[in-house]
Coordinates of C-alpha atoms and ligand atoms in Angstrom, one line a residue:
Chain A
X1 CA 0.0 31.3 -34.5
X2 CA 3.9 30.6 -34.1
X3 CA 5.0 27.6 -34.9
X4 CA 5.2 24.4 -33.1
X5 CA 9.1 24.1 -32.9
X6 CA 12.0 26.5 -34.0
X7 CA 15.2 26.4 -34.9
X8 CA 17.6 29.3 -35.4
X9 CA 20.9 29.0 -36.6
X10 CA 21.2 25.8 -33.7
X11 CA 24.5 24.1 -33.7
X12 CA 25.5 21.8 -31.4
X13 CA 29.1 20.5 -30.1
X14 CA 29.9 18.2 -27.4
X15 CA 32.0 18.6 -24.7
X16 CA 34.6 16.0 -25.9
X17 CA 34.6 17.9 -29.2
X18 CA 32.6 16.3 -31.5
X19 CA 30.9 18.7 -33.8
X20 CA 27.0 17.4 -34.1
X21 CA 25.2 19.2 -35.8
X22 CA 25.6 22.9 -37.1
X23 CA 23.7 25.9 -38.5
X24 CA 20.2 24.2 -38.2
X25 CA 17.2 26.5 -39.5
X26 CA 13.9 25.4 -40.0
X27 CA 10.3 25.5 -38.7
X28 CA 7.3 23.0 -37.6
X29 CA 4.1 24.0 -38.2
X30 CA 1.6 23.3 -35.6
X31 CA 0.0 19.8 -36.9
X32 CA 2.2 19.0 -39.2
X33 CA 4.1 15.5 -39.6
X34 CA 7.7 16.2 -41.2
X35 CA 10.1 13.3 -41.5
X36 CA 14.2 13.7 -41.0
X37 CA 16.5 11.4 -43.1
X38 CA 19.9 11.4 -43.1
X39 CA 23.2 9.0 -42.6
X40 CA 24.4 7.0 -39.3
X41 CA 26.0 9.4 -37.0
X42 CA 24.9 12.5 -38.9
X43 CA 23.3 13.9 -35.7
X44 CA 19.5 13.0 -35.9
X45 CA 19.2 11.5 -32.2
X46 CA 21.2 14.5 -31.1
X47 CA 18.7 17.1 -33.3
X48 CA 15.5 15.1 -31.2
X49 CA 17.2 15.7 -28.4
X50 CA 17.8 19.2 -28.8
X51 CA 14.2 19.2 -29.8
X52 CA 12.7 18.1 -26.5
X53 CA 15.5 20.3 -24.8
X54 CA 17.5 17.3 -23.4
X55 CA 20.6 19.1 -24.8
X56 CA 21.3 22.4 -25.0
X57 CA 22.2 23.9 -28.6
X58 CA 25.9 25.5 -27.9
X59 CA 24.8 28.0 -31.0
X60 CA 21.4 29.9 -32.2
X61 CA 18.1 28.5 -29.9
X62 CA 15.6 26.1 -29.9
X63 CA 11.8 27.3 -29.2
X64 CA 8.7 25.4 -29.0
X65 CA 5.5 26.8 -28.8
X66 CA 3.3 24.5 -28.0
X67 CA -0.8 24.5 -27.4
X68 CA -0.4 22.8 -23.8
X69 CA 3.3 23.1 -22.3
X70 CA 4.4 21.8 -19.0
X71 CA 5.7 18.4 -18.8
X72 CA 3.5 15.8 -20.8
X73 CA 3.2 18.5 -23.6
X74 CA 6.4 16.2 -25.5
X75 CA 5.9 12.1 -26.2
X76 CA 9.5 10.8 -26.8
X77 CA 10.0 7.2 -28.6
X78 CA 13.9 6.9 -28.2
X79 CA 16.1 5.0 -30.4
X80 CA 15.8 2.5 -27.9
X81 CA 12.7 1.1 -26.3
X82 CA 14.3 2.5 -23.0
X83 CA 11.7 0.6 -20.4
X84 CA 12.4 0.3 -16.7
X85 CA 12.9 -3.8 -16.3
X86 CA 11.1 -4.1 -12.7
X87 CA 8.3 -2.5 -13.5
X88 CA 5.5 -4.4 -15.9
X89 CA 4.1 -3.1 -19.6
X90 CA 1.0 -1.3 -17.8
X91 CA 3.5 0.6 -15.0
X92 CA 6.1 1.1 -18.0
X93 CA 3.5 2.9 -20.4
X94 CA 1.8 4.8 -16.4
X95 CA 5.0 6.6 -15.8
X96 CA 4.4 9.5 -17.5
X97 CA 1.4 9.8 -15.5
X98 CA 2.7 9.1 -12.5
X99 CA 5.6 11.9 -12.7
X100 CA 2.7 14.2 -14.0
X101 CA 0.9 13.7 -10.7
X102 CA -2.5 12.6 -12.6
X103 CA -5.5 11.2 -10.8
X104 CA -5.5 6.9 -10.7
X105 CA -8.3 6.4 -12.2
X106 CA -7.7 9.1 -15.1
X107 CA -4.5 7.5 -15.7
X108 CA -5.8 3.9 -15.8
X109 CA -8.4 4.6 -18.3
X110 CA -5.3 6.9 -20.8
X111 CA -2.7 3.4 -20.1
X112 CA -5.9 1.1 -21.0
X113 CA -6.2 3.1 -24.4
X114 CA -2.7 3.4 -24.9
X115 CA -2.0 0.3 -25.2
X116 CA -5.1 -0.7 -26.9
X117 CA -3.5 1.1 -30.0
X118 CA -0.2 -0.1 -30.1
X119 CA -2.3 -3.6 -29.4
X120 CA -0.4 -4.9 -26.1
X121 CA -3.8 -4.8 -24.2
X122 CA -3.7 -8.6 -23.5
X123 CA 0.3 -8.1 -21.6
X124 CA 0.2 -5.4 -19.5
X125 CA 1.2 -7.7 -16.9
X126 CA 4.3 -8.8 -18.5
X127 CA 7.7 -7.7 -18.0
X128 CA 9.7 -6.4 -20.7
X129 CA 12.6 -9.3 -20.1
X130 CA 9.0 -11.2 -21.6
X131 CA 8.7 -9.4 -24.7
X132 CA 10.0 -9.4 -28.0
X133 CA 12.2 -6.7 -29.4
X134 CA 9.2 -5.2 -31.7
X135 CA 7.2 -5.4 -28.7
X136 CA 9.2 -3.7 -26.6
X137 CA 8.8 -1.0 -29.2
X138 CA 5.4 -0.4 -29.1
X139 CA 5.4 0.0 -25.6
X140 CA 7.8 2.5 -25.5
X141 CA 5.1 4.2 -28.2
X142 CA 2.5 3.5 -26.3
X143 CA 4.5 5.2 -23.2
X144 CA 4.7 8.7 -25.7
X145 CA 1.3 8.5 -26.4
X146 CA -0.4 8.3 -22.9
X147 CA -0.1 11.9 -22.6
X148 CA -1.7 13.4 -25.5
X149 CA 1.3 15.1 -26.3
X150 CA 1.1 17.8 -28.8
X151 CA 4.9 17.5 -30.1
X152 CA 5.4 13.8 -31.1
X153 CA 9.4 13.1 -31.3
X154 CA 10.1 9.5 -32.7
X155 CA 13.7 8.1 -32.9
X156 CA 13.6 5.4 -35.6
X157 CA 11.5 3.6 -34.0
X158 CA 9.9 0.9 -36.2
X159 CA 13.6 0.2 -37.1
X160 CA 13.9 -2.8 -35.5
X161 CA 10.2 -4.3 -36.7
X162 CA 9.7 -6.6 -39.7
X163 CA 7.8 -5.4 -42.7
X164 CA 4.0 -6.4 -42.1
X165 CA 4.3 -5.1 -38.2
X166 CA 6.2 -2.0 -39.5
X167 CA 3.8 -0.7 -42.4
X168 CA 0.5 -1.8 -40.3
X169 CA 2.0 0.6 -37.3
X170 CA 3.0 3.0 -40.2
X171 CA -0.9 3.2 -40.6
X172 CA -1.5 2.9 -37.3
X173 CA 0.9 6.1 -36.4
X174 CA -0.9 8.2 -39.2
X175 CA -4.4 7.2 -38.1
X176 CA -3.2 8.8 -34.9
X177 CA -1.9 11.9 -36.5
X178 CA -5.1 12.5 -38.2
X179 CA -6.8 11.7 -34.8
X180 CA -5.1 13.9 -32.7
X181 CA -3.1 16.3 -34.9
X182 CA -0.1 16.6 -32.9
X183 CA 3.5 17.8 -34.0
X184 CA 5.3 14.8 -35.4
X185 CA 9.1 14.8 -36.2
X186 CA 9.8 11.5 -37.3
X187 CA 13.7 10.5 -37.6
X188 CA 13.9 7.0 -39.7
X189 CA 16.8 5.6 -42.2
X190 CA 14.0 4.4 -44.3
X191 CA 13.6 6.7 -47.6
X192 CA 10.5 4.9 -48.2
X193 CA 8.5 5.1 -44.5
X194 CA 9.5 8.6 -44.7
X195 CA 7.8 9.2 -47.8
X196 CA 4.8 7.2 -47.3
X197 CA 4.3 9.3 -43.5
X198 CA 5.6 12.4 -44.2
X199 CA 4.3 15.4 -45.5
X200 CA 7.5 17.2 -45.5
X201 CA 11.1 15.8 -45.5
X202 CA 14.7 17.2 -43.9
X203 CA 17.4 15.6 -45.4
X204 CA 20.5 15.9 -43.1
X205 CA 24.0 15.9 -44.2
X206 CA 26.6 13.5 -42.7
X207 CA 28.4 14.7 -39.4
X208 CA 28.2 18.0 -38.5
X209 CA 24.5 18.3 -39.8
X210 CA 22.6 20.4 -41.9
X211 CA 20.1 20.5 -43.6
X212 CA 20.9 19.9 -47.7
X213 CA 17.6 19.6 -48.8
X214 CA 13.8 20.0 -47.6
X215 CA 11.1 18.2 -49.8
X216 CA 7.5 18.8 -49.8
X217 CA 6.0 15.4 -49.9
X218 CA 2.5 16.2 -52.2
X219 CA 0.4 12.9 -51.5
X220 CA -3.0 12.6 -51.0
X221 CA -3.9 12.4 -47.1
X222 CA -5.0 9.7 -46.1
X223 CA -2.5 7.6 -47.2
X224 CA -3.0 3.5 -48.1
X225 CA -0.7 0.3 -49.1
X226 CA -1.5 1.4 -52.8
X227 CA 0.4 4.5 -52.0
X228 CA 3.6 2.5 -52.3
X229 CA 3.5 1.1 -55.5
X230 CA 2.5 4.4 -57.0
X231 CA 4.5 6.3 -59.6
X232 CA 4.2 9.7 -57.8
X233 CA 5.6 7.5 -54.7
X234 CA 8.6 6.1 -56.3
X235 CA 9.5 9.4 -57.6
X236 CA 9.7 11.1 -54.4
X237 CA 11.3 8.2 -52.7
X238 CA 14.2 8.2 -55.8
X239 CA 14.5 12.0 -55.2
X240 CA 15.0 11.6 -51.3
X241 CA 17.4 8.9 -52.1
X242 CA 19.3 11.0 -54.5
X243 CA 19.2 13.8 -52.3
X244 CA 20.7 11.3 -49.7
X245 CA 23.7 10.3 -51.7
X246 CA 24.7 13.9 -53.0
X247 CA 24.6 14.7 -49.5
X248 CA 26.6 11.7 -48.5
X249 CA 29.3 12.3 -51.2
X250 CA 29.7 16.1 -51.2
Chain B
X1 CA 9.3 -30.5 -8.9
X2 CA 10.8 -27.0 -7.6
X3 CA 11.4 -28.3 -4.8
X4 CA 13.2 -31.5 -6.1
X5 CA 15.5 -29.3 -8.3
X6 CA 16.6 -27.5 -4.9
X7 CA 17.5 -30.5 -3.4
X8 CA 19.7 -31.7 -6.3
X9 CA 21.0 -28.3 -6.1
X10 CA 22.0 -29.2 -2.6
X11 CA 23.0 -32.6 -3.3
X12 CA 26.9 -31.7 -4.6
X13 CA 27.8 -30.3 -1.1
X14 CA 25.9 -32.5 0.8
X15 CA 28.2 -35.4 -0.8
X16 CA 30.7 -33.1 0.3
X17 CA 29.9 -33.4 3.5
X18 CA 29.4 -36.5 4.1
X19 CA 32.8 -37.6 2.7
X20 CA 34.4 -35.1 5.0
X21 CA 32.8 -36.7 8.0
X22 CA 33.0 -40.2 7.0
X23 CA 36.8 -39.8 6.6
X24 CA 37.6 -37.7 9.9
X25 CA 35.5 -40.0 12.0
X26 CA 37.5 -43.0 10.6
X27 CA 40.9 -41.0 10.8
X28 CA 40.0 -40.4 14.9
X29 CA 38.9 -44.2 15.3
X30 CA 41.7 -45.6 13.4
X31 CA 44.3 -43.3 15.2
X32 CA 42.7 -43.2 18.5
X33 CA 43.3 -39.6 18.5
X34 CA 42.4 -38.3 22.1
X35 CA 39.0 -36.5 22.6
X36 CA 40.9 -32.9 23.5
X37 CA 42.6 -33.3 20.7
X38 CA 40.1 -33.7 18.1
X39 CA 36.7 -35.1 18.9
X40 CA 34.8 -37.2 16.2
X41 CA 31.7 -35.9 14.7
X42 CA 29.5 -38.2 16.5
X43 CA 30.7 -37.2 19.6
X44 CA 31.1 -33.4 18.4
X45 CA 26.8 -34.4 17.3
X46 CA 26.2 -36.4 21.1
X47 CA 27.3 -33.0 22.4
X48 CA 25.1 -30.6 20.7
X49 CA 22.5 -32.8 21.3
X50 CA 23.4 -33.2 25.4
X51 CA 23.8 -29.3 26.0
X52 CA 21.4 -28.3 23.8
X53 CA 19.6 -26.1 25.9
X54 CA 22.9 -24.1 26.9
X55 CA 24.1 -23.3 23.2
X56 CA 20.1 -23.0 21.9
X57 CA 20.1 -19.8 24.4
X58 CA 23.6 -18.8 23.7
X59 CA 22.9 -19.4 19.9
X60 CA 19.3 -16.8 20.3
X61 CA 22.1 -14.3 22.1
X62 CA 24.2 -14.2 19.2
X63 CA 21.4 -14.3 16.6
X64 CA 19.6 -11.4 18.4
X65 CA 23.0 -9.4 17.9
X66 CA 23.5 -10.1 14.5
X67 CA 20.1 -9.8 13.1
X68 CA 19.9 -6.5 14.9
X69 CA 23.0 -5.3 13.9
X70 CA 22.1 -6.5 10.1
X71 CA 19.0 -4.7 9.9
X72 CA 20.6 -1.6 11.3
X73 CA 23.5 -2.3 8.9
X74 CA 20.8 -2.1 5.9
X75 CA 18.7 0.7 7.5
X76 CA 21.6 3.4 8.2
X77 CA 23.6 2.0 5.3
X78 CA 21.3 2.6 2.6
X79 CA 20.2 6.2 4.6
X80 CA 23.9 6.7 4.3
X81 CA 24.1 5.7 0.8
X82 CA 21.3 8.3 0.0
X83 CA 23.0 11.2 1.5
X84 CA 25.9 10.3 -0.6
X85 CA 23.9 10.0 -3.5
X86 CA 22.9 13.1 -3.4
X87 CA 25.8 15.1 -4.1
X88 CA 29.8 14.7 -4.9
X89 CA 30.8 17.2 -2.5
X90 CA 29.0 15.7 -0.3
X91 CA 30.4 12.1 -1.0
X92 CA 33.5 13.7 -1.3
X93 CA 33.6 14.8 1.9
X94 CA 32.5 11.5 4.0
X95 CA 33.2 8.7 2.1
X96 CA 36.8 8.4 3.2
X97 CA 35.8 8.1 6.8
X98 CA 33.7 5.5 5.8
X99 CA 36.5 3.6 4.3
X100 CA 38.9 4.2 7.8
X101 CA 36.0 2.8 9.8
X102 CA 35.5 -0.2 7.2
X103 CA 39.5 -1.0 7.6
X104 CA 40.1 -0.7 11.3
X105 CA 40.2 -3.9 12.9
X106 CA 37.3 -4.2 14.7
X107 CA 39.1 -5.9 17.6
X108 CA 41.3 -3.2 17.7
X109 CA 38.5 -0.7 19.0
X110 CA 35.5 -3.2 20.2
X111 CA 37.4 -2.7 24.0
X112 CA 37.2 1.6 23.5
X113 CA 33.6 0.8 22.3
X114 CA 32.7 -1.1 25.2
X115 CA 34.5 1.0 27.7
X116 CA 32.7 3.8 26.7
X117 CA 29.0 2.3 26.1
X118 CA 27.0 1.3 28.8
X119 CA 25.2 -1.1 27.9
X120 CA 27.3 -3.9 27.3
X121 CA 24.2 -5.5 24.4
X122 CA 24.7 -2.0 22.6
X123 CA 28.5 -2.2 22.5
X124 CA 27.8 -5.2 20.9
X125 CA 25.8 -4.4 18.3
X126 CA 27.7 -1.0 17.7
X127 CA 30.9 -3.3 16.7
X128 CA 28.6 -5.9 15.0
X129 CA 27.4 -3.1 12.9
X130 CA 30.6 -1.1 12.4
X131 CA 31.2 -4.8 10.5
X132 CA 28.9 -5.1 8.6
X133 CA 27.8 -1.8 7.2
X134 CA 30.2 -0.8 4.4
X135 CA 29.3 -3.6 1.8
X136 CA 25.9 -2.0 2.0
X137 CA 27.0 1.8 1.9
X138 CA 29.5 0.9 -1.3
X139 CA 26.9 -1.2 -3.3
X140 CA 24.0 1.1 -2.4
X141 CA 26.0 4.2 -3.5
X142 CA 27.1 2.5 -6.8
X143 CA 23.8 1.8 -7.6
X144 CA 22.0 4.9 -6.9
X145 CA 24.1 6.4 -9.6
X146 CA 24.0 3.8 -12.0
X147 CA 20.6 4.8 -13.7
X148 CA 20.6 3.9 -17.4
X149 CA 20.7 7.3 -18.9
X150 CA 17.9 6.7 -21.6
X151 CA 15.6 6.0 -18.3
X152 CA 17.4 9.3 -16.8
X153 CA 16.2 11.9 -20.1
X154 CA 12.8 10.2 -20.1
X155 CA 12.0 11.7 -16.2
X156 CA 13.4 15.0 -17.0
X157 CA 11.5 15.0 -20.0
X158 CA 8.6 14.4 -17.8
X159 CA 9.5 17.1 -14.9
X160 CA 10.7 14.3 -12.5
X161 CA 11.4 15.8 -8.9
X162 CA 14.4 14.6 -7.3
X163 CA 12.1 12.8 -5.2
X164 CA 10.6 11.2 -8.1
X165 CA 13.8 10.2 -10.1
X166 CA 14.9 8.5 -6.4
X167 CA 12.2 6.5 -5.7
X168 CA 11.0 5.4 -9.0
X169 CA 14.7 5.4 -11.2
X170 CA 17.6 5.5 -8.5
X171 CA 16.1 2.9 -6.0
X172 CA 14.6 0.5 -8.4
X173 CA 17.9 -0.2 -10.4
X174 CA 19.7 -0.1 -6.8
X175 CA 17.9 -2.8 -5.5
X176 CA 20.1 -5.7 -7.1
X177 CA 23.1 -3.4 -5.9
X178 CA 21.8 -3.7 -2.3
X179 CA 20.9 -7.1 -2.3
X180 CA 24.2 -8.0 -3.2
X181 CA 25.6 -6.0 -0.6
X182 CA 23.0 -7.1 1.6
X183 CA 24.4 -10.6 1.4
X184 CA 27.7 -10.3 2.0
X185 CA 26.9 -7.9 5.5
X186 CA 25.1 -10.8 6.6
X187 CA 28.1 -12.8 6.8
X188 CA 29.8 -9.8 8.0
X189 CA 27.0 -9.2 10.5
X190 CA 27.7 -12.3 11.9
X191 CA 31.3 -12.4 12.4
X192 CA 31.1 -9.1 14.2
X193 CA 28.6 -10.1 16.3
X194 CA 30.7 -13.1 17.4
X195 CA 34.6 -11.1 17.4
X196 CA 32.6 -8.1 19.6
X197 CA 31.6 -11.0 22.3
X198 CA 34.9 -12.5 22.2
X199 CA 37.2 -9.4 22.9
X200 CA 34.0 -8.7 25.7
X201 CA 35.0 -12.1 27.1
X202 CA 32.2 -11.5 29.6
X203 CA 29.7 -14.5 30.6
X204 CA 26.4 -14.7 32.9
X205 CA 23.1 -15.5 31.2
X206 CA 22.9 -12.9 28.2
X207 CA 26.6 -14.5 26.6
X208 CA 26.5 -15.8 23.3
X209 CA 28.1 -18.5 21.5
X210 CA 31.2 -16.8 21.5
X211 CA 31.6 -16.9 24.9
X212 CA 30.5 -20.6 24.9
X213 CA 33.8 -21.3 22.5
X214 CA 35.7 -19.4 24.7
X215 CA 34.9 -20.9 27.9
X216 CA 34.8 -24.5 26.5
X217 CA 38.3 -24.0 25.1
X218 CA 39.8 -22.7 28.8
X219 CA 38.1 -26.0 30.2
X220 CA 39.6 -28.2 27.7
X221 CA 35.9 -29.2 26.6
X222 CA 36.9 -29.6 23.1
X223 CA 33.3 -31.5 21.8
X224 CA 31.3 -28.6 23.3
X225 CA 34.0 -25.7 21.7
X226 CA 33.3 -27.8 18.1
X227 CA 29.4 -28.1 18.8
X228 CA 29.3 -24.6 19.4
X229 CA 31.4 -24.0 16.4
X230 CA 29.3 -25.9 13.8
X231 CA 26.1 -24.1 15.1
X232 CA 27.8 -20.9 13.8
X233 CA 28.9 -22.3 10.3
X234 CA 25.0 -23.9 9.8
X235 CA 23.8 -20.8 11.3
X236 CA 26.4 -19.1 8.5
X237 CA 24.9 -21.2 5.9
X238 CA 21.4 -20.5 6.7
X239 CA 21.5 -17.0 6.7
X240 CA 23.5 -16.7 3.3
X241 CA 20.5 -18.8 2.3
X242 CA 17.5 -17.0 3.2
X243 CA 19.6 -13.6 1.3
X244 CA 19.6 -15.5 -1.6
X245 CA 16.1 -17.0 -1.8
X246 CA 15.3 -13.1 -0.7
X247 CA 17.4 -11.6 -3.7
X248 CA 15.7 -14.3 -5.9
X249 CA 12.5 -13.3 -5.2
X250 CA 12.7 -9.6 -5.5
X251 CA 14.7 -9.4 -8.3
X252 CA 12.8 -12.4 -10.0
X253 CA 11.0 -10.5 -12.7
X254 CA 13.8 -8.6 -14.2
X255 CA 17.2 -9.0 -13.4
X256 CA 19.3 -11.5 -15.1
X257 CA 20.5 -13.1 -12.1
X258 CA 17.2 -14.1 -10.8
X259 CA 14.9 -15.0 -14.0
X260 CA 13.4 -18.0 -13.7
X261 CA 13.3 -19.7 -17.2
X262 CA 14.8 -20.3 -20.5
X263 CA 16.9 -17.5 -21.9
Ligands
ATP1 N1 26.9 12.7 -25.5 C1 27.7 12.7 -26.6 N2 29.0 13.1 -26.4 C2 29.8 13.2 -27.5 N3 29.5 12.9 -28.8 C3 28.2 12.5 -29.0 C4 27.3 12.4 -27.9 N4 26.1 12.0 -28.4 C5 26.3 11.8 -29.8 N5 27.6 12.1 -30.1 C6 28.2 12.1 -31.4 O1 27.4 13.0 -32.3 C7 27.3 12.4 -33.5 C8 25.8 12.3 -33.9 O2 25.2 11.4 -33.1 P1 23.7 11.0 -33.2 O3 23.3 10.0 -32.2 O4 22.9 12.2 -33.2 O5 23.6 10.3 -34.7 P2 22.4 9.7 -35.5 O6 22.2 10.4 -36.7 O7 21.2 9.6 -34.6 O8 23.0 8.2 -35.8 P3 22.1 6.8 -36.0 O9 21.4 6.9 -37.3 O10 23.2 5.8 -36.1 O11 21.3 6.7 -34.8 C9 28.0 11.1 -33.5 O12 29.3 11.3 -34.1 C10 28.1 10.8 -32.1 O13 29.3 10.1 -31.8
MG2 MG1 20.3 8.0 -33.7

């Protein structure tokens, strides 16, 4: 079987110039979770993007081979919760649905579960004005999720959560992964979330991107709180970091 | 307790008001100044009250024109705002024709209008509308196309139709957009209404309160020319009103000018 997402050679400049990202190569295996780290501005939200072929590579091609394409086949978490204010939580995490055309009553039961796992169950009648940031959040994960999608693309998203909230949806997220074995590309700042999640690491240069170094994270699946205060942990996380900062100073 | 924090709401220009009449009733007393002249609020009050039944139908006249012309105003505006929306060339092409028909005053082609519609009620509308349309068109245009991008990736990531992304991205974040528009055309709406039956000039049973100001000022029936005057100001007021509690209520759950609350 191909793999889940390919890039060849991608590069990608904006109109106004900017050089994003260049010379991308790299493969996802179907099922796999890989985690991409890498400095502000070095292009990560632009290589999701190009990902879920919201942008267009200007150089080499993006191709995704995925077990159930059409639309729905790709859950998104942007950067930033991105919810539409007039509608409630429950018509926030539906929409999906809705622009899929699926049945009402097949959709009700997906948003009920969906928002069972991100744990919002008891405000689906709020509005997001009502919620806090980290709430917003998990709706916008719980919006991703409704679909079953088999490419899971996540934009920092526990960035803005505090520790507890962010390591019990850290669990929560792999639970999920194991569940449904989905794709996941998982773009975070955090050496140490990407460590704990991933089983596979991209470490991007600053701006344009590239890829300077790709680590295979060997941890026993599935992974726990003990993880974190492992040995084998904090040698992975120190090699990411150092990785990090060679890129950052070259 | 809502209700008691609307009324203090009301209370400033209420005080207002009073003042205002206090003082110009006592100016007229004190002064003597003549009736044709300027009539005191109690008799501009004894008038209202005397020919009610005159400036009650002339009053439903004007209202019928306006309210007609305003829900025409918000049907074919935001139909036109659409259209617009839906491509540059397109807005390119019609949008400055909107703008000459926003700018010409409507007194200077209410007579061509009315000379060359039969119905003299239609004529009236048609300039009542020409008056009130634009705010609507502008507003509605400028916020069909100001979908937050993030919203805009996450329906074509999700195979929106055109239809979709317009009913359930485009008009939703619109909506504040309109209403705002909506409100000012109501004004507008009204003023038309009232200019069109003044450059008609024509009376008989279906003239509005525009007519009534004009025939009260020929007869020198200064009272009756004020009465009918500050039935269009409350009728104004009103109707600015009810577009605000409107806007308030729509908007109520998620846009920052209408969130009830702490922030
Ligand atoms: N639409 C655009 N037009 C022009 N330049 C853009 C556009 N989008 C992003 N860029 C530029 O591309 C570069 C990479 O942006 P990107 O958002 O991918 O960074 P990032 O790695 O996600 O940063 P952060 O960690 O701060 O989110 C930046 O220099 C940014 O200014
Ligand atoms: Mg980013």
């Amino acid at each position: 079987m191909p793999a889940a997402l390919t890039f060849e050679g991608v590069g990608k400049v904006f109109a106004d110039g900017t050089d994003a990202l260049a010379g991308l190569d790299f493969h996802l295996d179907h099922g796999t979770f890989t985690a991409v780290v890498g400095p502000s501005g070095g292009g990560k939200s632009t290589l999701l993007r190009l990902a879920a072929g919201l942008l267009a590579p200007t150089a080499g091609q993006v191709i995704r081979t995925l077990a159930t394409p059409g639309p729905g086949a790709i859950g998104y978490v942007f950067q930033d919760p991105t919810l539409m204010p007039w509608a409630d939580v429950r018509a926030n995490v539906r929409l999906p649905l809705k622009l899929t055309r699926m049945p009402r009553r097949e959709a009700d039961a997906r948003v009920k579960d969906a928002l069972a796992l991100v744990g919002l169950d008891a405000f689906a009648g709020r509005y997001p004005l009502q919620l806090s940031g980290g709430m917003r959040m998990r709706v916008a994960i719980a919006r991703a999720l409704v679909t079953e999608p088999s490419l899971l693309l996540l934009d920092e998203p526990f960035a803005a959560l505090d520790e507890i909230t962010r390591f019990r949806l850290n669990d929560e997220l792999l639970r999920l992964w194991q569940l449904r074995r989905c794709t996941v590309l998982f773009v975070t700042h955090s050496v140490g979330e990407a460590v704990y999640l991933a089983e596979r690491i991209l470490v991007l240069s600053p701006r344009p991107g590239r890829i300077v170094t790709d680590i295979a994270v060997a941890l026993p699946q599935p992974r726990s709180a003990a993880l974190r205060t492992s040995r084998p942990f904090e040698d992975l996380s120190a090699a990411v970091s150092r990785a990090l900062v060679e890129a950052i100073q070259a | 307790m809502r209700r008691l924090a609307g009324l203090r709401r009301a209370l400033p220009a209420a005080l207002v008001a009073l003042a205002l009449l206090a003082g110009w009733e006592a100016w007229v007393r004190i002064e003597a100044v003549p009736t044709y002249v300027l009539p005191a609020p109690s008799v501009i009050a004894q008038t209202l009250w005397q020919d009610r039944a005159d400036l009650a139908a002339a009053w439903l006249v004007t209202m019928r024109i306006t309210l007609m012309a305003l829900l025409a105003a918000a049907a074919l505006g935001t139909l036109i705002a659409v259209g617009l929306a839906q491509s540059r060339l397109l807005a390119r092409a019609f949008y400055p024709y909107l703008v000459a028909l926003q700018v010409t005053p409507i007194v200077a082609i209410a007579p061509l209008i009315i000379i060359w519609v039969d119905s003299l009620w239609a004529a009236l509308l048609i300039c009542a509308w020409i008056v009130a349309f634009f705010p609507i068109v502008a507003n509605t245009t400028l916020g069909l196309a100001s979908a937050d991008t993030g919203l805009k990736d996450l329906f074509r990531l999700y195979g929106a139709s055109r239809w979709q992304t317009l009913m359930h991205l485009q008009a939703p974040t619109a909506l504040p957009y309109f209403l705002a528009g909506l409100r000012i055309s109501t004004g507008l709406a009204l003023i038309g209404a009232v200019v069109a039956e003044f450059v008609a000039g024509t009376g008989g049973s279906a003239s509005g309160l525009a007519y009534r100001i004009l025939e009260a000022g020929y007869r020198l029936q200064i009272p009756r020319l004020f009465a009918a005057l500050l039935l269009l100001s409350l009728t104004g007021i009103a109707l600015h009103g009810l577009m605000t509690a409107l806007s308030r209520r729509l908007l109520r759950h998620w846009h920052a000018s209408a969130v009830a609350g702490e922030r």
